[in-house]
PDB file of C-alpha atoms in Angstrom:
ATOM      1  CA  MET J   1       0.000   0.000   0.000  1.00 42.00           C
ATOM      2  CA  PRO J   2       1.242   3.551  -0.682  1.00 43.00           C
ATOM      3  CA  ASP J   3       2.559   5.516   2.221  1.00 47.00           C
ATOM      4  CA  ALA J   4       0.253   8.448   2.970  1.00 43.00           C
ATOM      5  CA  ASP J   5       3.309  10.418   4.128  1.00 42.00           C
ATOM      6  CA  VAL J   6       5.030  10.188   0.760  1.00 40.00           C
ATOM      7  CA  PRO J   7       4.635  13.477  -1.141  1.00 39.00           C
ATOM      8  CA  GLY J   8       2.353  13.127  -4.138  1.00 40.00           C
ATOM      9  CA  GLN J   9       0.526  10.089  -2.786  1.00 41.00           C
ATOM     10  CA  GLY J  10      -2.611   9.792  -0.740  1.00 39.00           C
ATOM     11  CA  PRO J  11      -4.721   7.060   0.796  1.00 41.00           C
ATOM     12  CA  GLY J  12      -6.052   6.099  -2.623  1.00 44.00           C
ATOM     13  CA  GLY J  13      -2.571   5.507  -3.986  1.00 44.00           C
ATOM     14  CA  GLY J  14      -2.939   8.171  -6.713  1.00 46.00           C
ATOM     15  CA  VAL J  15      -0.174  10.581  -7.638  1.00 48.00           C
ATOM     16  CA  VAL J  16      -1.048  14.261  -7.399  1.00 49.00           C
ATOM     17  CA  GLU J  17      -0.740  15.730 -10.881  1.00 62.00           C
ATOM     18  CA  GLU J  18      -0.382  19.290 -12.043  1.00 72.00           C
ATOM     19  CA  PRO J  19      -3.808  20.750 -12.938  1.00 78.00           C
ATOM     20  CA  SER J  20      -4.603  20.727 -16.644  1.00 86.00           C
ATOM     21  CA  ARG J  21      -5.238  23.857 -18.660  1.00 90.00           C
ATOM     22  CA  SER J  22      -8.961  23.160 -18.691  1.00 93.00           C
ATOM     23  CA  ILE J  23      -8.998  23.003 -14.892  1.00 93.00           C
ATOM     24  CA  LEU J  24      -6.947  26.194 -14.595  1.00 94.00           C
ATOM     25  CA  ARG J  25      -9.280  27.912 -17.057  1.00 95.00           C
ATOM     26  CA  SER J  26     -12.349  26.830 -15.105  1.00 96.00           C
ATOM     27  CA  GLU J  27     -10.810  27.911 -11.799  1.00 96.00           C
ATOM     28  CA  THR J  28      -9.983  31.324 -13.217  1.00 96.00           C
ATOM     29  CA  TRP J  29     -13.539  31.863 -14.433  1.00 97.00           C
ATOM     30  CA  ILE J  30     -14.913  30.769 -11.063  1.00 97.00           C
ATOM     31  CA  VAL J  31     -12.620  33.114  -9.121  1.00 97.00           C
ATOM     32  CA  LEU J  32     -13.573  36.034 -11.372  1.00 97.00           C
ATOM     33  CA  ALA J  33     -17.276  35.167 -11.265  1.00 97.00           C
ATOM     34  CA  LEU J  34     -17.127  35.243  -7.465  1.00 96.00           C
ATOM     35  CA  SER J  35     -15.258  38.535  -7.328  1.00 96.00           C
ATOM     36  CA  LEU J  36     -14.198  41.282  -9.718  1.00 96.00           C
ATOM     37  CA  GLY J  37     -15.537  39.761 -12.910  1.00 96.00           C
ATOM     38  CA  ALA J  38     -19.011  39.937 -11.418  1.00 96.00           C
ATOM     39  CA  SER J  39     -18.258  43.470 -10.238  1.00 97.00           C
ATOM     40  CA  GLY J  40     -17.314  44.413 -13.796  1.00 96.00           C
ATOM     41  CA  LEU J  41     -20.657  43.192 -15.142  1.00 97.00           C
ATOM     42  CA  SER J  42     -22.503  44.952 -12.333  1.00 97.00           C
ATOM     43  CA  ALA J  43     -20.624  48.183 -13.088  1.00 97.00           C
ATOM     44  CA  LEU J  44     -21.527  47.923 -16.787  1.00 96.00           C
ATOM     45  CA  ILE J  45     -25.227  47.559 -15.965  1.00 97.00           C
ATOM     46  CA  SER J  46     -24.960  50.510 -13.578  1.00 96.00           C
ATOM     47  CA  PHE J  47     -23.228  52.604 -16.247  1.00 95.00           C
ATOM     48  CA  ILE J  48     -25.929  51.823 -18.821  1.00 96.00           C
ATOM     49  CA  GLY J  49     -28.505  52.913 -16.286  1.00 95.00           C
ATOM     50  CA  SER J  50     -26.644  56.171 -15.670  1.00 94.00           C
ATOM     51  CA  VAL J  51     -26.173  57.147 -19.327  1.00 93.00           C
ATOM     52  CA  THR J  52     -29.817  56.386 -20.143  1.00 93.00           C
ATOM     53  CA  LYS J  53     -31.102  58.389 -17.204  1.00 93.00           C
ATOM     54  CA  PRO J  54     -32.228  61.966 -17.893  1.00 90.00           C
ATOM     55  CA  GLY J  55     -29.564  64.539 -17.025  1.00 85.00           C
ATOM     56  CA  GLY J  56     -25.786  64.522 -17.265  1.00 86.00           C
ATOM     57  CA  LEU J  57     -23.445  62.074 -15.575  1.00 91.00           C
ATOM     58  CA  LYS J  58     -21.934  64.729 -13.327  1.00 88.00           C
ATOM     59  CA  ASP J  59     -25.402  65.399 -11.882  1.00 90.00           C
ATOM     60  CA  GLN J  60     -25.575  61.796 -10.668  1.00 94.00           C
ATOM     61  CA  ALA J  61     -23.645  60.324  -7.742  1.00 94.00           C
ATOM     62  CA  ALA J  62     -21.832  57.033  -7.107  1.00 95.00           C
ATOM     63  CA  THR J  63     -21.464  56.275  -3.410  1.00 95.00           C
ATOM     64  CA  LEU J  64     -18.621  53.941  -2.444  1.00 96.00           C
ATOM     65  CA  ASN J  65     -19.149  53.486   1.299  1.00 97.00           C
ATOM     66  CA  GLY J  66     -22.712  54.052   2.405  1.00 96.00           C
ATOM     67  CA  SER J  67     -24.840  53.145   5.392  1.00 96.00           C
ATOM     68  CA  HIS J  68     -26.596  49.765   5.389  1.00 96.00           C
ATOM     69  CA  ALA J  69     -28.830  50.471   8.363  1.00 96.00           C
ATOM     70  CA  PRO J  70     -29.466  54.221   8.773  1.00 95.00           C
ATOM     71  CA  GLY J  71     -30.287  55.209  12.321  1.00 94.00           C
ATOM     72  CA  ARG J  72     -29.108  51.852  13.746  1.00 97.00           C
ATOM     73  CA  PRO J  73     -25.336  52.256  14.216  1.00 96.00           C
ATOM     74  CA  TRP J  74     -24.571  48.853  15.763  1.00 97.00           C
ATOM     75  CA  LEU J  75     -26.487  46.988  13.068  1.00 98.00           C
ATOM     76  CA  ASP J  76     -24.828  49.207  10.467  1.00 98.00           C
ATOM     77  CA  LEU J  77     -21.399  48.342  11.897  1.00 98.00           C
ATOM     78  CA  ALA J  78     -22.232  44.630  11.735  1.00 98.00           C
ATOM     79  CA  TRP J  79     -23.178  44.962   8.064  1.00 98.00           C
ATOM     80  CA  GLN J  80     -20.031  46.964   7.304  1.00 98.00           C
ATOM     81  CA  LEU J  81     -17.765  44.351   8.886  1.00 98.00           C
ATOM     82  CA  PHE J  82     -19.652  41.535   7.199  1.00 98.00           C
ATOM     83  CA  GLY J  83     -19.254  43.201   3.813  1.00 97.00           C
ATOM     84  CA  ILE J  84     -15.520  43.722   4.279  1.00 98.00           C
ATOM     85  CA  ALA J  85     -14.919  40.156   5.478  1.00 98.00           C
ATOM     86  CA  SER J  86     -17.059  38.484   2.802  1.00 97.00           C
ATOM     87  CA  ALA J  87     -15.359  40.499   0.048  1.00 97.00           C
ATOM     88  CA  LEU J  88     -12.052  38.861   1.006  1.00 98.00           C
ATOM     89  CA  VAL J  89     -13.332  35.289   0.603  1.00 98.00           C
ATOM     90  CA  PRO J  90     -12.135  35.137  -3.043  1.00 98.00           C
ATOM     91  CA  VAL J  91      -8.634  36.000  -1.801  1.00 98.00           C
ATOM     92  CA  ALA J  92      -8.822  33.047   0.581  1.00 98.00           C
ATOM     93  CA  LEU J  93      -9.912  30.896  -2.359  1.00 97.00           C
ATOM     94  CA  VAL J  94      -6.930  32.076  -4.404  1.00 98.00           C
ATOM     95  CA  ALA J  95      -4.599  31.300  -1.486  1.00 97.00           C
ATOM     96  CA  HIS J  96      -6.093  27.801  -1.300  1.00 97.00           C
ATOM     97  CA  LEU J  97      -5.687  27.205  -5.033  1.00 96.00           C
ATOM     98  CA  LEU J  98      -2.068  28.347  -4.967  1.00 96.00           C
ATOM     99  CA  LEU J  99      -1.357  26.137  -1.971  1.00 95.00           C
ATOM    100  CA  ARG J 100      -2.952  23.194  -3.715  1.00 92.00           C
ATOM    101  CA  GLU J 101      -0.653  23.580  -6.697  1.00 90.00           C
ATOM    102  CA  ARG J 102       2.255  23.793  -4.243  1.00 91.00           C
ATOM    103  CA  ALA J 103       3.145  27.330  -5.246  1.00 91.00           C
ATOM    104  CA  GLY J 104       3.380  28.551  -1.647  1.00 92.00           C
ATOM    105  CA  GLY J 105      -0.003  30.237  -1.362  1.00 94.00           C
ATOM    106  CA  LEU J 106      -0.063  34.012  -1.632  1.00 97.00           C
ATOM    107  CA  ARG J 107       3.707  34.018  -1.304  1.00 96.00           C
ATOM    108  CA  ALA J 108       3.733  32.971  -4.962  1.00 96.00           C
ATOM    109  CA  VAL J 109       2.436  36.417  -5.956  1.00 97.00           C
ATOM    110  CA  GLY J 110       4.485  38.364  -3.419  1.00 97.00           C
ATOM    111  CA  PHE J 111       1.810  39.024  -0.813  1.00 97.00           C
ATOM    112  CA  ASP J 112       3.625  38.112   2.400  1.00 96.00           C
ATOM    113  CA  ARG J 113       5.810  39.647   5.114  1.00 94.00           C
ATOM    114  CA  ARG J 114       9.216  38.875   3.624  1.00 95.00           C
ATOM    115  CA  ARG J 115       9.981  42.451   2.473  1.00 96.00           C
ATOM    116  CA  PRO J 116       7.847  44.921   4.462  1.00 96.00           C
ATOM    117  CA  VAL J 117      10.178  47.907   4.068  1.00 98.00           C
ATOM    118  CA  PHE J 118      10.404  47.380   0.319  1.00 97.00           C
ATOM    119  CA  ASP J 119       6.645  47.018  -0.032  1.00 98.00           C
ATOM    120  CA  LEU J 120       5.789  50.061   2.079  1.00 97.00           C
ATOM    121  CA  SER J 121       8.439  52.373   0.629  1.00 97.00           C
ATOM    122  CA  ARG J 122       7.555  51.535  -2.984  1.00 97.00           C
ATOM    123  CA  GLY J 123       3.871  51.717  -2.149  1.00 97.00           C
ATOM    124  CA  LEU J 124       4.186  55.138  -0.564  1.00 97.00           C
ATOM    125  CA  ALA J 125       6.044  56.565  -3.572  1.00 97.00           C
ATOM    126  CA  LEU J 126       3.612  55.004  -6.024  1.00 97.00           C
ATOM    127  CA  SER J 127       0.560  56.265  -4.142  1.00 97.00           C
ATOM    128  CA  ALA J 128       1.890  59.819  -4.196  1.00 94.00           C
ATOM    129  CA  VAL J 129       2.269  59.730  -7.978  1.00 93.00           C
ATOM    130  CA  ILE J 130      -1.016  58.005  -8.778  1.00 94.00           C
ATOM    131  CA  GLY J 131      -3.101  59.750  -6.124  1.00 91.00           C
ATOM    132  CA  GLY J 132      -2.423  63.252  -7.365  1.00 89.00           C
ATOM    133  CA  SER J 133      -2.772  62.466 -11.058  1.00 91.00           C
ATOM    134  CA  GLY J 134      -5.891  60.396 -10.399  1.00 92.00           C
ATOM    135  CA  LEU J 135      -7.588  63.275  -8.595  1.00 91.00           C
ATOM    136  CA  LEU J 136      -6.828  65.645 -11.474  1.00 92.00           C
ATOM    137  CA  LEU J 137      -8.170  63.128 -13.999  1.00 92.00           C
ATOM    138  CA  TYR J 138     -11.372  62.683 -11.982  1.00 92.00           C
ATOM    139  CA  LEU J 139     -11.974  66.419 -11.664  1.00 91.00           C
ATOM    140  CA  GLY J 140     -11.331  66.907 -15.379  1.00 94.00           C
ATOM    141  CA  ALA J 141     -13.562  64.007 -16.435  1.00 92.00           C
ATOM    142  CA  ARG J 142     -16.378  65.203 -14.207  1.00 92.00           C
ATOM    143  CA  ALA J 143     -16.110  68.766 -15.495  1.00 91.00           C
ATOM    144  CA  ALA J 144     -16.279  67.430 -19.057  1.00 91.00           C
ATOM    145  CA  GLY J 145     -19.404  65.433 -18.218  1.00 91.00           C
ATOM    146  CA  PHE J 146     -17.777  61.996 -18.562  1.00 92.00           C
ATOM    147  CA  ASN J 147     -17.959  61.031 -14.900  1.00 94.00           C
ATOM    148  CA  LEU J 148     -20.468  60.768 -12.110  1.00 94.00           C
ATOM    149  CA  THR J 149     -19.832  62.622  -8.874  1.00 94.00           C
ATOM    150  CA  VAL J 150     -17.970  60.080  -6.769  1.00 95.00           C
ATOM    151  CA  VAL J 151     -18.950  60.092  -3.097  1.00 96.00           C
ATOM    152  CA  PRO J 152     -16.218  58.098  -1.319  1.00 96.00           C
ATOM    153  CA  GLU J 153     -18.215  57.849   1.892  1.00 96.00           C
ATOM    154  CA  ALA J 154     -21.672  58.598   3.209  1.00 95.00           C
ATOM    155  CA  LEU J 155     -21.486  56.981   6.628  1.00 97.00           C
ATOM    156  CA  PRO J 156     -23.092  58.429   9.748  1.00 95.00           C
ATOM    157  CA  HIS J 157     -20.949  60.367  12.218  1.00 95.00           C
ATOM    158  CA  VAL J 158     -20.235  57.514  14.607  1.00 96.00           C
ATOM    159  CA  TRP J 159     -17.100  56.352  16.434  1.00 97.00           C
ATOM    160  CA  TRP J 160     -16.389  53.509  14.009  1.00 98.00           C
ATOM    161  CA  LYS J 161     -16.575  55.603  10.843  1.00 98.00           C
ATOM    162  CA  ILE J 162     -12.833  56.176  10.261  1.00 98.00           C
ATOM    163  CA  PRO J 163     -11.736  52.623  11.230  1.00 98.00           C
ATOM    164  CA  VAL J 164     -14.324  51.146   8.869  1.00 98.00           C
ATOM    165  CA  LEU J 165     -13.198  53.428   6.042  1.00 98.00           C
ATOM    166  CA  ILE J 166      -9.589  52.360   6.574  1.00 98.00           C
ATOM    167  CA  ALA J 167     -10.584  48.681   6.690  1.00 98.00           C
ATOM    168  CA  SER J 168     -12.618  49.117   3.508  1.00 98.00           C
ATOM    169  CA  ALA J 169      -9.629  50.698   1.760  1.00 98.00           C
ATOM    170  CA  VAL J 170      -7.333  47.840   2.763  1.00 98.00           C
ATOM    171  CA  GLN J 171      -9.917  45.266   1.676  1.00 98.00           C
ATOM    172  CA  ASN J 172     -10.214  46.895  -1.752  1.00 98.00           C
ATOM    173  CA  ALA J 173      -6.447  46.893  -2.157  1.00 98.00           C
ATOM    174  CA  VAL J 174      -5.929  43.267  -1.159  1.00 98.00           C
ATOM    175  CA  LEU J 175      -8.824  41.958  -3.253  1.00 98.00           C
ATOM    176  CA  GLU J 176      -7.932  43.842  -6.414  1.00 98.00           C
ATOM    177  CA  GLU J 177      -4.162  43.467  -6.471  1.00 98.00           C
ATOM    178  CA  VAL J 178      -4.060  39.815  -5.442  1.00 98.00           C
ATOM    179  CA  ILE J 179      -6.696  38.751  -7.963  1.00 98.00           C
ATOM    180  CA  VAL J 180      -6.388  41.200 -10.897  1.00 98.00           C
ATOM    181  CA  VAL J 181      -2.594  41.322 -10.910  1.00 98.00           C
ATOM    182  CA  GLY J 182      -0.975  38.437  -9.057  1.00 97.00           C
ATOM    183  CA  TYR J 183      -3.436  35.597  -9.610  1.00 98.00           C
ATOM    184  CA  LEU J 184      -4.769  36.563 -13.038  1.00 98.00           C
ATOM    185  CA  LEU J 185      -1.336  37.151 -14.577  1.00 98.00           C
ATOM    186  CA  ARG J 186      -0.076  33.846 -13.179  1.00 97.00           C
ATOM    187  CA  ARG J 187      -3.033  31.925 -14.529  1.00 97.00           C
ATOM    188  CA  LEU J 188      -3.031  33.597 -17.948  1.00 97.00           C
ATOM    189  CA  GLY J 189       0.673  32.831 -18.258  1.00 96.00           C
ATOM    190  CA  GLN J 190      -0.007  29.168 -17.414  1.00 95.00           C
ATOM    191  CA  LEU J 191      -2.758  29.174 -20.048  1.00 96.00           C
ATOM    192  CA  GLY J 192      -0.324  30.344 -22.717  1.00 96.00           C
ATOM    193  CA  TRP J 193      -1.359  33.984 -23.031  1.00 97.00           C
ATOM    194  CA  SER J 194       1.282  36.391 -24.292  1.00 97.00           C
ATOM    195  CA  PRO J 195       2.559  39.036 -21.826  1.00 97.00           C
ATOM    196  CA  LEU J 196       0.862  41.795 -23.851  1.00 98.00           C
ATOM    197  CA  ALA J 197      -2.489  40.002 -23.957  1.00 98.00           C
ATOM    198  CA  ALA J 198      -2.340  39.300 -20.207  1.00 98.00           C
ATOM    199  CA  LEU J 199      -1.520  42.957 -19.518  1.00 98.00           C
ATOM    200  CA  ALA J 200      -4.491  44.059 -21.621  1.00 98.00           C
ATOM    201  CA  ALA J 201      -6.858  41.615 -19.905  1.00 98.00           C
ATOM    202  CA  SER J 202      -5.777  42.696 -16.422  1.00 98.00           C
ATOM    203  CA  SER J 203      -6.001  46.427 -17.137  1.00 98.00           C
ATOM    204  CA  VAL J 204      -9.361  46.212 -18.959  1.00 98.00           C
ATOM    205  CA  LEU J 205     -10.788  44.140 -16.104  1.00 98.00           C
ATOM    206  CA  ARG J 206      -9.617  46.768 -13.608  1.00 98.00           C
ATOM    207  CA  GLY J 207     -11.243  49.502 -15.649  1.00 97.00           C
ATOM    208  CA  SER J 208     -14.459  47.523 -16.102  1.00 97.00           C
ATOM    209  CA  TYR J 209     -15.424  47.286 -12.443  1.00 97.00           C
ATOM    210  CA  HIS J 210     -14.910  51.041 -12.068  1.00 97.00           C
ATOM    211  CA  LEU J 211     -17.213  51.814 -15.005  1.00 96.00           C
ATOM    212  CA  TYR J 212     -20.056  52.664 -12.607  1.00 96.00           C
ATOM    213  CA  GLN J 213     -18.140  55.918 -11.996  1.00 95.00           C
ATOM    214  CA  GLY J 214     -18.255  56.847 -15.682  1.00 95.00           C
ATOM    215  CA  ILE J 215     -15.824  56.922 -18.597  1.00 94.00           C
ATOM    216  CA  GLY J 216     -13.219  58.739 -16.508  1.00 93.00           C
ATOM    217  CA  GLY J 217     -13.252  55.992 -13.895  1.00 94.00           C
ATOM    218  CA  PHE J 218     -12.880  53.331 -16.579  1.00 96.00           C
ATOM    219  CA  VAL J 219      -9.996  54.977 -18.445  1.00 95.00           C
ATOM    220  CA  GLY J 220      -8.147  56.164 -15.341  1.00 95.00           C
ATOM    221  CA  ASN J 221      -8.193  52.763 -13.681  1.00 96.00           C
ATOM    222  CA  MET J 222      -7.258  51.003 -16.905  1.00 97.00           C
ATOM    223  CA  VAL J 223      -4.149  53.189 -17.182  1.00 96.00           C
ATOM    224  CA  MET J 224      -3.394  52.479 -13.533  1.00 97.00           C
ATOM    225  CA  GLY J 225      -3.773  48.784 -14.321  1.00 97.00           C
ATOM    226  CA  VAL J 226      -1.160  48.945 -17.075  1.00 98.00           C
ATOM    227  CA  LEU J 227       1.307  50.622 -14.721  1.00 97.00           C
ATOM    228  CA  PHE J 228       0.631  48.128 -11.924  1.00 98.00           C
ATOM    229  CA  VAL J 229       1.179  45.142 -14.223  1.00 98.00           C
ATOM    230  CA  LEU J 230       4.488  46.554 -15.454  1.00 98.00           C
ATOM    231  CA  LEU J 231       5.655  47.209 -11.890  1.00 98.00           C
ATOM    232  CA  TYR J 232       4.550  43.770 -10.753  1.00 98.00           C
ATOM    233  CA  ARG J 233       6.612  42.193 -13.493  1.00 97.00           C
ATOM    234  CA  ARG J 234       9.580  44.299 -12.468  1.00 97.00           C
ATOM    235  CA  TRP J 235       9.299  43.707  -8.715  1.00 97.00           C
ATOM    236  CA  GLY J 236       7.714  40.236  -8.693  1.00 96.00           C
ATOM    237  CA  ARG J 237       5.478  41.269  -5.787  1.00 97.00           C
ATOM    238  CA  VAL J 238       1.952  42.578  -5.305  1.00 98.00           C
ATOM    239  CA  GLY J 239       2.931  43.828  -1.844  1.00 98.00           C
ATOM    240  CA  PRO J 240       3.916  47.337  -3.042  1.00 98.00           C
ATOM    241  CA  LEU J 241       0.757  47.521  -5.166  1.00 98.00           C
ATOM    242  CA  VAL J 242      -1.447  46.599  -2.210  1.00 98.00           C
ATOM    243  CA  ALA J 243       0.286  49.242  -0.077  1.00 98.00           C
ATOM    244  CA  ALA J 244      -0.091  51.920  -2.763  1.00 98.00           C
ATOM    245  CA  HIS J 245      -3.740  51.088  -3.445  1.00 98.00           C
ATOM    246  CA  ALA J 246      -4.596  51.032   0.251  1.00 98.00           C
ATOM    247  CA  LEU J 247      -2.943  54.418   0.836  1.00 98.00           C
ATOM    248  CA  ILE J 248      -4.733  55.958  -2.161  1.00 97.00           C
ATOM    249  CA  ASP J 249      -8.121  54.750  -0.953  1.00 97.00           C
ATOM    250  CA  ILE J 250      -7.473  55.712   2.673  1.00 98.00           C
ATOM    251  CA  VAL J 251      -6.628  59.265   1.636  1.00 97.00           C
ATOM    252  CA  ALA J 252      -9.691  59.384  -0.634  1.00 96.00           C
ATOM    253  CA  PHE J 253     -12.140  57.956   1.915  1.00 97.00           C
ATOM    254  CA  VAL J 254     -10.889  59.693   5.037  1.00 97.00           C
ATOM    255  CA  GLY J 255     -10.019  62.895   3.181  1.00 96.00           C
ATOM    256  CA  TYR J 256     -13.560  63.145   1.829  1.00 95.00           C
ATOM    257  CA  ALA J 257     -14.987  62.518   5.284  1.00 96.00           C
ATOM    258  CA  LEU J 258     -12.938  65.407   6.668  1.00 95.00           C
ATOM    259  CA  LEU J 259     -13.157  67.874   3.752  1.00 94.00           C
ATOM    260  CA  ALA J 260     -16.537  67.374   2.058  1.00 91.00           C
ATOM    261  CA  GLY J 261     -18.516  70.603   2.192  1.00 88.00           C
ATOM    262  CA  LYS J 262     -15.539  72.528   3.588  1.00 91.00           C
ATOM    263  CA  VAL J 263     -13.509  73.116   0.424  1.00 91.00           C
ATOM    264  CA  GLY J 264     -14.833  74.400  -2.866  1.00 85.00           C
ATOM    265  CA  TRP J 265     -12.782  72.227  -5.217  1.00 88.00           C
ATOM    266  CA  LEU J 266     -14.132  68.903  -3.914  1.00 89.00           C
ATOM    267  CA  PRO J 267     -17.355  67.967  -5.739  1.00 89.00           C
ATOM    268  CA  THR J 268     -20.288  66.839  -3.608  1.00 89.00           C
ATOM    269  CA  PRO J 269     -23.810  65.767  -4.649  1.00 86.00           C
TER     270      PRO J 269
END
């Protein structure tokens, strides 16, 4: 009888084989259908609804972090935490799939604690560049009528508001960079896609699930996606990308909470 302790063998005596391309293709579709692929389709439907609605895009609003139980702060907090935790389930699935193929889990895409200084320093520099240019692009696109008014947060003034906004920003960063950059590029490479085709797929996907914001949100995030793919290929890690994305969203969410209605250049509904 085969020894259950021998690598590659189990109780049934079978040898663990590398997953076939058909299995990898199916897994990729499932991961995307459970996460950002579904978000892309949802954003497209939302965008169609916005452009067919009377009035210009800039007169409509897209709220990113809103209340789920107005007037009931503890229930609202429970819903907020549930939403953040459940959104990270696809990342856990990706970690499981990468462990199963003996790639080392999320370490295979550079999301670990091996190089914290590198990740944070590169992320901070990248966030400074993208954050400023992204704000200018948003303001320009909205002024031109190509974008909705983005409302980063519309939470009640309660004690957990800022912590939840920070947690939401980190969740967005982990979900998007692990799946759209690290996992997707790895899988597309295993499926035989060329580097250029994989870059295009990753960046278009990133733009697609921001389409609910308007054309500006789609184009801006697609350009960001191209840059992130190129940097990932250079660094071999999504860690800096997660750090940069989290910092950008934290500044956007918390900054809006502190400045909305107090400065004239920040659009509000």
